[in-house]
Amino acid sequence: MPLIRNGEIVADTWRVLEEVEDIPAEGDVIVSLERLKNSTKQIAARADRTGVAIENSADPVELEAHLAHLDLIALEFPAFTDGRAYSQARRLRTQYGFTGELRARGNVLVDQAGFLKQVGFDSFEVTDGQSLEIWNASARSMTLTYQRGYDGGQAIREFAR
Amino acid sequence: MYRYDEFDATFVRQRVDQFRGQVERRVNGELSEEEFRPLRLMNGLYLQLHAYMLRVAVPYGTLNSAQMRKLAFIADTYDRGYGHFTTRQNIQYNWPRLPDVPDILEHLAEVEMHAIQTSGNCIRNVTADHWAGVAADEAEDPRPHAELMRQWSSLHPEFSFLPRKFKIAVTGASADRAAIRYHDIGLRLKKNGQGEVGFEVFAGGGMGRTPMLAPRVRDWLAKEDLLPYLEAIMRVYNLHGRRDNKYKARIKILVHALGAEEFTAQVEREYARIDAPHIEPEQQELKRIAAYFAPPDYDALPGDDPALALRLEKHEDFAGWVERNVSAHRAPGYGIVNISLKPIGGIPGDASSDQMRAVADLAETFSLDEIRISHEQNLVLPNVAKRDLFALWQSLGEHSLADANIGLASDIIACPGLDYCGLATARSIPIAQDISRRLGDPARQREIGDMKIKISGCINACGHHHAGHIGILGLEKRGEEYYQITLGGSGDERASVGEIIGPGFSAENLTDAVETIVDTYMGLRENGETFLEAYRRVGPDPFKEAVYATH
Ligand code: SF4
């Protein structure tokens, strides 16, 4: 599953930790929400980075107490038509002030690149076979956005009307 | 009327280019139909029974002559010489070819139009009172707000993959001509005690298989707060609306499941922590948009035109048309002209390209270049001086556009039904044609008076049958079409959902049943009460008895 960040395919330094594995002291790992809640102290003491993957039905409020120890939050698209993670991302960025990496995973389609960026995602696990070229073209296909307060293209607020 | 600036124009062009690329990828197989589907839907393109169907947005139902001419051009060039105006104030073309669609969109962009979000699980084209800005009973013109919402909802990054489609309607008048409580969000501009104008907000209405009237979630919302508040509603819905069952995915189900109070509390909580200052449009931006909707320069005319009075006396047909089709205008000496797209026995909402061009010309000559589309599938010339009414009526007559039946029994709303629609369970157009022929005698329908008959070809209720005084729903059992009748529905400020009167009827017996209902009403009405008033007084029983005794 190629990972795209900043318009490039990059090596993924993160590893998703299996439920049966112990939390290692080193290495960038992504844990489940359960794990995060149950092993708070252990995670806070880690030398390397920790991320969490949450389901798209989870309320970001559950992460609130842990945000200081999180460098990455992975949000899920079980189907590309299931848009809950857009609102989760938006909440994490604007209401919880999360500044770490927001990763989109699951059924992530190239044609959603622009929207994903605008709500605050910055890395994307895209389905095999989608070319980087098309991804970047898609992310750039709309350079203007009407919505105020969203990232991405040139927002209407910055446009001298 | 709103005019695109450079931002709007570039936005729409980029969207066309983007879709052109997507169509190419579909045609050469890079995109599967499943992946292409939500993309084409967000550009108004459906796959129907026989062909693709393109639905073009007419935002809040307002357009000018150049735009109408372009619609006629598209009908001639890419379709079969006609278009179908819908209950969503849109126009549909039934026969475009997929590779042509990007070109059609480019033509539309030339006249500041598009097909963005006329379908798909996103915020649909915003609808508004078709008399907005000219109605005599208005607190404020809702169109600047509708335009603001058009912009805000266009390719909204957070709300483009909702559980289900999402429809917003807005009115500024006390009489509700936009059926706001039948929408996912309904907005009404009103004045408070201090003379300030704000919104009354309703959420969770809808038709479909579970019709619901939207409860009020906010009695008063300051105008500037509209977008942040809408975002709060949308976010609660996007996160918590059901996605496991498409028939339970509309916001009305969420509102109903939580209860209006709890839903409202969740929205208010979200609203309290939303990044409002960032989302709110700037005052100057609101002013910029509103300036486009400033009232035009009306001539200073006397309220009554003496020449008109004379014509009315001499021409009975003309007088009948003025009575039904011309409504009160806020400017003295002007009228709102409603053009019926419901010729007796015709297809509701269909217009030929010749008719579109004729209306465009007449709007230029007589209506300050403005045309409206009503959700009742008729056209409106909103700014006609009374002294011009006679000439206008004569010209309309030359194009078979002078039917004097607005609001009468033959002014029927009907969805495309099984003749076009892939989801249909029964035909609706032939049913409408049959009823129209049966009840359409001019004297008879005038005698019957105000009557809204609305027909849907399946449970999705695009023909608004739940809101029909007489509603007709086409269904299918073992390969046979049959039709359920509901009575007492209404989409106005006293909105109600029609009640099913009993077992359905075959296509052959349906028109008889409708006629029996109408005759029953004629027999029992008192003091000139309308059908709806009479129904509300006597209830369904007399109608049931009459209908099921004879069939
Ligand atoms: S009501 Fe049903 S048949 Fe009619 S247009 Fe809608 S989906 Fe099609």
XYZ file of C-alpha atoms and ligand atoms in Angstrom:
720
model
C 0.000 0.000 0.000
C 1.913 3.125 -1.160
C 2.013 6.075 1.187
C 1.789 9.599 -0.183
C 2.929 12.613 1.757
C 3.632 16.100 0.432
C 2.973 14.995 -3.112
C 5.498 12.167 -3.045
C 5.521 8.468 -2.450
C 7.471 7.979 0.749
C 8.636 5.026 2.769
C 6.345 4.310 5.659
C 8.328 4.411 8.899
C 5.252 3.513 10.896
C 4.303 -0.001 11.843
C 0.828 -1.046 12.930
C 1.190 -2.954 16.163
C -0.630 -6.278 16.403
C -2.864 -6.625 19.439
C -0.791 -9.541 20.734
C 2.535 -7.700 20.476
C 4.038 -5.901 23.427
C 4.529 -2.191 23.000
C 8.183 -1.783 22.019
C 10.294 0.960 23.529
C 11.616 1.966 20.113
C 10.298 2.431 16.607
C 7.280 4.367 15.330
C 4.166 2.328 16.032
C 0.460 2.762 15.543
C -1.723 1.300 18.287
C -5.429 0.806 18.681
C -7.620 3.097 20.767
C -8.018 0.331 23.368
C -4.261 -0.018 23.639
C -3.822 3.716 23.924
C -6.265 3.893 26.799
C -4.941 0.857 28.640
C -1.241 1.553 28.312
C -1.147 5.283 28.748
C 1.900 5.408 31.014
C 3.933 3.017 28.941
C 3.198 5.017 25.811
C 4.010 8.322 27.454
C 7.442 6.926 28.379
C 8.350 5.760 24.864
C 11.432 7.160 23.174
C 10.054 6.929 19.633
C 6.783 8.119 18.203
C 3.338 6.674 18.806
C 0.269 6.933 16.678
C -3.274 5.687 17.040
C -5.751 4.291 14.539
C -9.395 4.907 15.337
C -12.609 3.762 13.729
C -14.712 6.333 11.998
C -17.461 5.965 14.579
C -15.172 6.999 17.435
C -15.547 10.416 18.998
C -12.271 12.356 18.951
C -13.002 13.352 22.543
C -11.663 9.933 23.514
C -8.235 11.011 22.327
C -8.240 14.283 24.179
C -6.290 13.101 27.241
C -3.651 11.440 25.038
C -2.989 14.038 22.405
C 0.283 15.185 23.953
C 1.759 11.734 23.332
C 0.427 11.237 19.841
C 2.369 12.060 16.694
C -0.036 10.451 14.273
C -3.719 9.713 14.084
C -4.916 7.359 11.382
C -8.524 7.710 10.314
C -10.448 5.057 8.494
C -12.370 5.028 5.208
C -14.104 1.634 5.181
C -15.671 2.710 1.885
C -14.815 5.825 -0.093
C -18.457 6.835 0.179
C -18.337 6.810 3.986
C -17.320 10.366 4.806
C -17.299 10.368 8.600
C -13.526 10.674 8.834
C -13.678 14.065 7.127
C -15.554 15.422 10.121
C -13.303 13.599 12.574
C -10.276 15.151 10.920
C -11.827 18.569 10.972
C -12.645 18.269 14.644
C -9.171 17.050 15.529
C -7.578 19.964 13.740
C -9.870 22.797 14.789
C -11.359 21.705 18.101
C -8.547 19.661 19.621
C -5.652 21.500 18.050
C -3.954 18.340 16.847
C -0.900 19.281 14.785
C 0.665 15.868 14.198
C 0.252 13.691 11.138
C -3.312 12.884 10.085
C -3.380 9.816 7.940
C -6.176 8.594 5.669
C -6.351 4.845 5.226
C -8.714 2.295 3.827
C -10.609 2.912 0.629
C -8.902 6.182 -0.251
C -9.521 7.280 -3.811
C -7.441 9.601 -5.890
C -10.464 11.755 -6.657
C -10.810 12.630 -3.004
C -7.292 13.992 -2.696
C -8.371 17.611 -2.665
C -11.093 17.208 -0.059
C -8.825 15.161 2.205
C -6.141 17.807 2.165
C -8.640 20.550 2.863
C -9.991 18.992 6.037
C -6.473 18.500 7.344
C -5.135 15.122 6.237
C -1.479 15.125 5.322
C -0.683 11.531 4.515
C -2.582 9.003 2.473
C -2.409 5.242 2.190
C -3.678 4.884 -1.323
C -4.903 1.752 -3.012
C -2.347 -0.054 -5.160
C -2.333 0.882 -8.781
C -3.171 4.557 -8.369
C -0.396 6.544 -9.916
C 1.264 9.395 -8.083
C 0.867 11.553 -11.144
C -2.885 11.224 -11.176
C -3.006 11.684 -7.427
C -1.156 14.967 -7.592
C -3.128 16.134 -10.599
C -6.302 15.388 -8.691
C -5.105 17.185 -5.577
C -4.413 20.232 -7.723
C -7.433 20.064 -10.021
C -9.405 22.573 -7.996
C -7.236 25.454 -6.848
C -10.124 27.498 -5.486
C -12.395 26.737 -2.590
C -15.502 28.520 -1.409
C -15.305 27.280 2.140
C -13.986 29.545 4.779
C -11.729 28.096 7.425
C -10.568 25.066 5.438
C -7.053 24.465 4.162
C -6.147 23.658 0.639
C -6.520 25.816 -2.394
C -6.928 29.507 -2.479
C -9.856 30.108 -0.210
C -12.467 32.648 -1.014
C -11.462 34.767 1.953
C -8.052 35.418 0.442
C -9.527 36.345 -2.883
C -10.091 40.014 -3.466
C -13.738 40.132 -4.432
C -29.433 38.550 -10.408
C -26.128 37.182 -9.256
C -23.257 37.410 -11.750
C -20.108 35.311 -11.571
C -16.896 37.086 -10.763
C -13.485 35.740 -11.718
C -13.466 33.390 -8.747
C -16.808 31.780 -9.595
C -15.955 31.530 -13.274
C -12.582 29.891 -12.632
C -14.104 27.519 -10.113
C -16.711 26.246 -12.549
C -14.166 25.920 -15.379
C -11.809 23.918 -13.187
C -14.693 21.680 -12.287
C -15.460 21.080 -15.958
C -11.832 20.206 -16.672
C -11.719 17.907 -13.691
C -14.827 16.075 -14.860
C -13.503 15.877 -18.409
C -10.507 14.020 -17.016
C -12.725 11.699 -15.016
C -14.897 10.925 -18.045
C -11.762 10.122 -20.044
C -10.563 7.777 -17.343
C -13.962 6.113 -17.299
C -14.081 5.765 -21.069
C -10.605 4.220 -21.223
C -11.369 1.896 -18.332
C -9.122 3.388 -15.638
C -12.166 4.067 -13.515
C -14.708 1.369 -12.802
C -18.393 2.267 -12.985
C -18.518 1.864 -9.208
C -15.719 4.398 -8.723
C -17.070 6.703 -11.411
C -20.589 6.676 -10.036
C -20.212 9.111 -7.103
C -18.069 11.369 -9.292
C -20.598 11.595 -12.091
C -23.453 11.961 -9.623
C -21.782 14.961 -8.059
C -21.803 16.431 -11.547
C -25.482 15.767 -12.070
C -25.142 12.725 -14.297
C -27.418 9.744 -13.727
C -27.625 6.443 -15.534
C -31.299 5.917 -16.309
C -33.419 3.221 -17.910
C -32.533 4.052 -21.492
C -29.638 6.485 -21.299
C -27.730 8.931 -19.176
C -29.691 11.808 -17.692
C -28.066 15.147 -16.965
C -29.591 17.371 -14.324
C -28.564 20.992 -14.594
C -28.801 23.268 -11.579
C -30.858 26.404 -11.717
C -29.762 27.747 -8.345
C -32.793 28.857 -6.342
C -34.755 28.738 -9.579
C -33.525 32.058 -11.000
C -32.171 32.525 -14.497
C -31.866 35.128 -17.241
C -32.698 35.032 -20.930
C -29.202 34.146 -22.104
C -29.193 31.189 -19.753
C -32.601 30.011 -20.936
C -31.437 30.264 -24.554
C -28.439 28.138 -23.681
C -30.733 25.521 -22.180
C -32.651 25.521 -25.472
C -29.411 25.174 -27.425
C -28.382 22.169 -25.320
C -31.811 20.604 -25.814
C -31.402 20.934 -29.579
C -27.756 19.944 -29.823
C -27.435 17.156 -27.293
C -30.973 16.036 -26.594
C -34.173 15.647 -28.548
C -35.314 19.247 -28.597
C -36.835 19.475 -25.169
C -36.036 19.563 -21.456
C -37.871 18.663 -18.314
C -38.215 21.117 -15.426
C -38.298 19.345 -12.096
C -39.654 19.791 -8.582
C -36.132 20.769 -7.539
C -36.144 23.849 -9.766
C -33.691 22.091 -12.063
C -33.825 21.053 -15.696
C -33.164 17.501 -16.827
C -32.025 16.245 -20.201
C -32.901 12.654 -20.870
C -30.688 11.701 -23.780
C -27.126 13.050 -23.491
C -24.167 10.834 -24.463
C -21.435 10.392 -21.876
C -18.560 11.740 -24.019
C -20.633 14.880 -24.760
C -21.275 15.738 -21.139
C -18.038 17.694 -20.515
C -18.884 19.797 -23.597
C -22.387 20.433 -22.299
C -20.926 21.533 -18.983
C -18.583 23.857 -20.826
C -21.517 25.427 -22.658
C -23.247 25.908 -19.331
C -20.155 27.516 -17.824
C -20.274 30.112 -20.606
C -23.553 31.379 -19.176
C -22.577 30.947 -15.522
C -24.344 27.663 -14.960
C -23.329 24.197 -13.867
C -24.592 20.785 -12.807
C -22.593 20.588 -9.601
C -24.262 18.607 -6.855
C -27.605 18.157 -8.511
C -27.336 14.563 -7.367
C -25.190 12.383 -5.128
C -24.991 12.160 -1.351
C -24.049 15.765 -0.902
C -25.711 19.118 -0.350
C -27.981 19.510 -3.327
C -28.875 22.577 -5.294
C -30.506 25.001 -2.819
C -34.124 25.831 -3.626
C -36.094 28.960 -2.778
C -39.472 30.592 -3.042
C -39.990 31.126 -6.786
C -41.455 34.553 -6.071
C -38.442 35.600 -4.018
C -37.725 39.311 -4.197
C -41.034 40.209 -5.797
C -43.662 38.665 -3.518
C -45.803 41.106 -1.605
C -45.573 39.094 1.652
C -41.805 38.965 2.125
C -39.643 39.979 5.102
C -36.492 39.861 2.978
C -35.334 38.445 -0.344
C -33.903 34.983 0.465
C -31.806 34.761 -2.704
C -28.622 36.425 -1.394
C -28.588 33.781 1.329
C -29.386 31.071 -1.180
C -26.449 32.235 -3.308
C -24.196 32.268 -0.265
C -25.285 28.703 0.456
C -24.735 27.712 -3.162
C -21.156 28.865 -2.878
C -20.586 27.410 0.582
C -22.002 24.017 -0.343
C -20.155 23.730 -3.680
C -17.551 20.991 -3.278
C -17.624 21.272 0.460
C -14.616 19.208 1.524
C -16.228 17.893 4.680
C -19.740 17.251 3.447
C -19.416 15.664 0.031
C -19.782 12.063 1.221
C -22.788 12.284 3.475
C -24.943 9.319 4.469
C -27.497 10.473 1.908
C -28.558 13.439 -0.231
C -29.229 16.702 1.559
C -31.703 19.366 0.521
C -31.997 22.900 1.793
C -34.881 25.256 1.003
C -35.264 28.883 1.959
C -38.061 31.421 1.928
C -38.417 34.975 3.106
C -42.191 35.062 2.999
C -44.970 34.269 5.428
C -46.717 32.046 2.876
C -44.482 29.039 2.291
C -44.120 28.380 -1.419
C -40.874 26.454 -0.994
C -42.219 23.602 1.178
C -39.424 24.243 3.662
C -40.641 21.781 6.279
C -40.342 18.961 3.768
C -36.615 19.586 3.467
C -33.552 18.339 5.335
C -33.070 21.926 6.384
C -35.754 24.541 5.945
C -35.021 28.225 6.496
C -37.425 31.088 6.871
C -36.373 34.705 7.139
C -38.493 36.665 9.555
C -38.473 39.928 11.455
C -38.247 40.124 15.237
C -39.715 42.773 17.536
C -36.759 45.082 16.904
C -37.255 44.870 13.159
C -34.115 42.767 12.673
C -34.229 39.952 10.175
C -33.029 36.482 11.108
C -33.672 32.842 10.357
C -36.108 30.390 11.777
C -34.446 27.009 11.271
C -36.150 23.668 10.698
C -34.325 20.363 10.288
C -35.214 16.776 9.575
C -38.070 17.015 7.113
C -38.397 14.895 4.024
C -40.576 12.818 1.779
C -39.612 9.359 0.578
C -40.945 6.264 2.279
C -41.109 7.927 5.695
C -42.493 11.404 5.158
C -41.752 13.799 8.003
C -42.259 17.474 8.642
C -39.146 19.138 9.969
C -39.348 20.288 13.583
C -38.026 23.729 14.453
C -34.499 23.573 15.846
C -33.914 27.310 16.209
C -36.452 30.040 16.543
C -33.941 32.761 15.827
C -30.563 32.725 14.172
C -28.787 35.948 13.308
C -28.206 36.183 9.561
C -24.409 36.310 9.872
C -24.403 33.034 11.795
C -26.034 31.017 9.042
C -22.992 29.182 7.686
C -21.448 28.212 11.046
C -24.829 26.973 12.208
C -25.352 24.975 9.026
C -21.911 23.443 9.476
C -22.879 22.360 12.986
C -26.023 20.625 11.698
C -24.112 19.027 8.843
C -21.363 17.747 11.111
C -23.770 16.120 13.542
C -25.485 14.480 10.597
C -22.277 13.438 8.849
C -20.972 11.770 11.996
C -24.166 10.224 13.297
C -26.532 9.714 10.373
C -27.082 6.041 9.603
C -25.053 4.518 6.811
C -26.100 0.897 7.121
C -29.439 1.261 5.365
C -30.005 3.748 2.593
C -33.681 4.039 3.472
C -32.803 5.146 6.976
C -29.923 7.412 6.080
C -31.641 10.776 5.675
C -31.311 13.290 8.471
C -35.028 12.974 9.249
C -34.390 9.463 10.611
C -31.600 10.742 12.853
C -33.731 13.601 14.119
C -36.601 11.227 14.726
C -34.433 8.612 16.476
C -32.792 11.142 18.787
C -35.900 13.238 19.211
C -35.948 16.867 18.142
C -34.789 18.050 21.547
C -31.711 15.838 21.784
C -30.829 16.479 18.146
C -31.074 20.209 18.737
C -28.925 19.902 21.863
C -26.223 18.074 19.900
C -26.294 20.719 17.184
C -26.061 23.498 19.745
C -23.102 21.771 21.436
C -21.318 21.486 18.125
C -22.195 25.054 17.271
C -20.808 26.287 20.599
C -17.360 24.900 19.811
C -17.308 25.480 16.082
C -14.733 27.781 14.597
C -17.398 30.357 13.793
C -15.251 33.447 13.165
C -13.414 31.533 10.481
C -16.507 30.226 8.765
C -18.634 33.341 8.839
C -18.650 35.295 5.627
C -17.314 38.796 5.895
C -19.873 41.599 6.055
C -18.548 43.059 2.828
C -18.975 39.695 1.119
C -22.597 39.473 2.231
C -23.109 43.000 0.940
C -21.417 42.179 -2.332
C -23.772 39.273 -2.946
C -26.853 41.146 -1.753
C -26.117 44.026 -4.133
C -26.792 41.730 -7.089
C -30.304 41.198 -5.823
C -31.181 44.835 -5.272
C -34.656 45.527 -6.648
C -34.488 46.529 -10.320
C -35.489 49.989 -11.484
C -39.212 49.655 -11.703
C -41.127 52.301 -13.617
C -43.298 54.445 -11.385
C -46.687 53.096 -12.407
C -50.184 53.529 -11.067
C -51.390 50.461 -9.152
C -54.152 49.837 -11.672
C -53.827 50.094 -15.399
C -56.949 51.516 -17.070
C -56.251 49.810 -20.406
C -55.916 46.508 -18.595
C -59.306 46.913 -16.953
C -60.842 47.354 -20.374
C -59.151 44.276 -21.797
C -60.246 42.223 -18.828
C -63.830 43.181 -19.504
C -63.646 42.398 -23.186
C -61.614 39.180 -23.191
C -62.955 36.445 -21.010
C -60.039 34.122 -21.749
C -57.531 36.787 -20.909
C -59.372 37.639 -17.704
C -59.380 33.963 -16.719
C -55.653 33.751 -17.298
C -54.945 36.916 -15.294
C -57.056 35.620 -12.453
C -55.205 32.306 -12.175
C -51.732 33.065 -13.478
C -50.897 36.599 -12.402
C -50.018 37.206 -8.747
C -49.533 40.254 -6.573
C -46.208 42.028 -7.012
C -44.607 44.252 -4.417
C -44.111 47.097 -6.908
C -47.227 49.060 -7.893
C -48.377 48.507 -11.454
C -46.506 45.185 -11.777
C -47.553 41.579 -11.635
C -45.862 38.199 -11.264
C -46.718 36.100 -14.287
C -46.804 32.347 -13.836
C -46.447 30.395 -17.065
C -48.055 26.996 -16.923
C -46.066 24.043 -18.265
C -49.165 21.918 -17.814
C -51.115 21.958 -21.066
C -54.181 19.745 -20.863
C -53.003 16.212 -21.535
C -49.351 17.277 -21.732
C -46.248 16.127 -19.872
C -45.889 18.188 -16.672
C -42.749 20.322 -16.707
C -41.669 19.578 -20.262
C -40.718 22.476 -22.506
C -39.551 22.384 -26.093
C -36.510 24.341 -27.159
C -38.815 26.672 -29.112
C -40.800 27.357 -25.988
C -37.629 28.011 -24.008
C -36.456 30.520 -26.608
C -39.874 32.159 -26.663
C -39.824 32.543 -22.888
C -36.293 33.938 -23.080
C -37.413 36.562 -25.614
C -40.497 37.465 -23.626
C -38.487 37.765 -20.410
C -36.184 40.186 -22.166
C -39.045 42.263 -23.515
C -41.422 42.152 -20.574
C -39.734 40.888 -17.385
C -36.459 42.786 -16.951
C -34.602 39.767 -18.281
C -35.567 37.483 -15.445
C -37.169 34.035 -15.332
C -37.906 31.683 -12.468
C -38.549 27.984 -12.278
C -41.040 26.895 -9.676
C -40.901 23.617 -7.781
C -44.369 23.074 -9.151
C -42.737 22.654 -12.560
C -43.921 25.933 -14.006
C -42.075 29.033 -15.159
C -42.386 32.532 -13.781
C -41.808 35.947 -15.315
C -41.399 37.887 -12.087
C -41.412 41.499 -13.281
C -44.184 42.259 -15.740
C -45.833 45.683 -15.916
C -49.600 45.340 -15.869
C -49.866 47.426 -19.023
C -47.907 44.687 -20.847
C -49.958 41.758 -19.658
C -52.214 41.567 -22.681
C -49.391 41.597 -25.219
C -47.507 39.021 -23.182
C -50.553 36.778 -22.948
C -51.035 36.914 -26.708
C -47.429 35.984 -27.355
C -47.527 33.155 -24.843
C -50.601 31.834 -26.602
C -48.666 31.587 -29.873
C -46.320 29.128 -28.161
C -48.973 27.105 -26.334
C -47.878 28.651 -23.060
C -51.046 30.455 -22.040
C -52.892 27.740 -20.117
C -54.868 29.449 -17.375
C -54.598 26.633 -14.874
C -52.064 27.659 -12.211
C -53.043 26.022 -8.932
C -55.955 24.146 -10.511
C -56.642 20.449 -10.910
C -54.686 20.126 -14.167
C -51.637 21.904 -12.721
C -50.295 18.496 -11.745
C -46.830 17.738 -10.449
C -45.508 14.458 -11.772
C -42.067 12.871 -11.653
C -40.722 11.180 -14.816
C -41.737 7.756 -13.509
C -41.332 4.531 -15.431
C -41.083 6.300 -18.771
C -37.554 7.399 -17.871
C -36.533 6.706 -14.317
C -34.497 3.653 -13.379
C -35.980 3.513 -9.896
C -39.622 3.768 -10.874
C -42.174 1.143 -9.966
C -44.956 2.634 -12.084
C -45.666 5.221 -14.744
C -46.594 8.684 -13.616
C -46.655 10.813 -16.780
C -49.553 8.968 -18.479
C -51.472 9.107 -15.197
C -51.019 12.866 -15.028
C -52.079 13.203 -18.654
C -55.213 11.168 -18.088
C -56.299 13.089 -14.989
C -55.527 16.363 -16.708
C -57.775 15.425 -19.630
C -60.558 14.286 -17.328
C -60.616 17.358 -15.085
C -59.142 19.893 -17.454
C -62.262 21.498 -18.884
C -61.616 25.194 -18.158
C -64.989 25.935 -16.583
C -64.949 22.755 -14.568
C -61.517 23.188 -13.071
C -62.222 26.798 -12.221
C -65.320 25.600 -10.447
C -63.278 23.003 -8.520
C -60.841 25.709 -7.480
C -57.461 25.369 -5.732
C -56.281 21.813 -6.044
C -52.825 20.287 -5.902
C -52.520 16.830 -7.403
C -49.036 15.337 -7.119
C -47.837 12.064 -8.570
C -44.715 9.982 -7.854
C -43.666 6.874 -9.752
C -42.140 5.242 -6.684
C -41.676 5.554 -2.964
C -38.868 8.105 -3.411
C -41.583 10.720 -3.805
C -39.882 13.059 -6.291
C -43.413 14.013 -7.347
C -44.075 15.246 -3.776
C -47.223 13.128 -3.458
C -47.124 13.350 0.351
C -47.676 17.095 -0.002
C -50.496 16.762 -2.534
C -54.036 17.663 -1.629
C -54.561 14.542 -3.655
C -51.366 12.505 -3.708
C -50.799 9.546 -5.992
C -48.044 7.002 -5.514
C -47.331 4.459 -8.227
C -46.357 1.001 -6.974
C -46.017 -2.456 -8.431
C -47.277 -5.844 -7.334
C -46.585 -9.004 -9.307
C -45.743 -7.077 -12.447
C -48.876 -4.904 -12.247
C -48.770 -1.187 -11.615
C -51.157 0.099 -8.997
C -51.674 3.456 -7.371
C -52.154 4.499 -3.786
C -54.109 7.662 -3.048
C -53.370 9.992 -0.150
C -55.489 12.976 0.798
C -54.913 16.153 2.754
C -51.199 16.704 2.209
C -49.811 20.206 1.921
C -46.413 21.811 1.527
C -47.378 25.313 2.581
C -47.015 27.145 5.894
C -49.595 24.782 7.372
C -47.755 21.741 6.114
C -49.256 18.297 6.513
C -48.576 14.786 5.273
C -51.307 13.192 3.194
C -53.106 10.146 4.592
C -53.603 6.931 2.664
C -57.304 6.363 2.100
C -57.229 2.621 1.487
C -56.304 -0.059 -1.040
C -54.740 1.084 -4.294
C -56.217 1.346 -7.769
C -55.228 0.013 -11.156
C -54.156 2.529 -13.779
C -57.533 2.050 -15.466
C -59.578 2.834 -12.350
C -57.417 5.546 -10.889
C -58.799 8.509 -12.786
C -62.353 7.491 -11.895
C -61.368 7.382 -8.244
C -59.784 10.834 -8.438
C -62.873 12.184 -10.130
C -65.082 10.648 -7.440
C -62.996 12.357 -4.764
C -63.335 15.677 -6.554
C -67.083 15.244 -7.023
C -67.485 14.289 -3.380
C -65.743 17.480 -2.388
C -67.956 19.536 -4.705
C -70.952 17.994 -3.027
C -69.937 18.707 0.529
C -68.064 21.971 0.407
C -69.411 24.907 2.335
C -69.029 28.636 1.776
C -66.496 28.369 -0.979
C -63.982 26.387 1.060
C -61.141 24.845 -0.909
C -60.630 21.118 -1.215
C -57.970 21.179 1.495
C -60.128 23.200 3.871
C -63.043 20.886 3.293
C -60.876 17.823 3.838
C -59.542 19.241 7.079
C -63.086 19.862 8.235
C -64.680 16.531 7.323
C -61.736 14.120 7.355
C -61.242 11.163 5.039
C -64.456 9.210 5.660
C -66.831 10.759 3.113
C -64.149 10.335 0.449
C -63.430 6.748 1.385
C -67.085 5.878 1.333
C -67.592 7.411 -2.062
C -64.490 5.899 -3.621
C -64.791 2.374 -2.291
C -68.552 2.195 -2.770
C -68.262 2.695 -6.495
C -65.075 0.718 -7.177
S -40.304 9.274 -7.500
Fe -39.291 7.394 -8.082
S -39.930 7.120 -10.209
Fe -40.296 9.239 -9.728
S -38.429 10.272 -10.394
Fe -38.235 9.831 -8.200
S -37.125 7.934 -8.150
Fe -37.937 8.123 -10.214
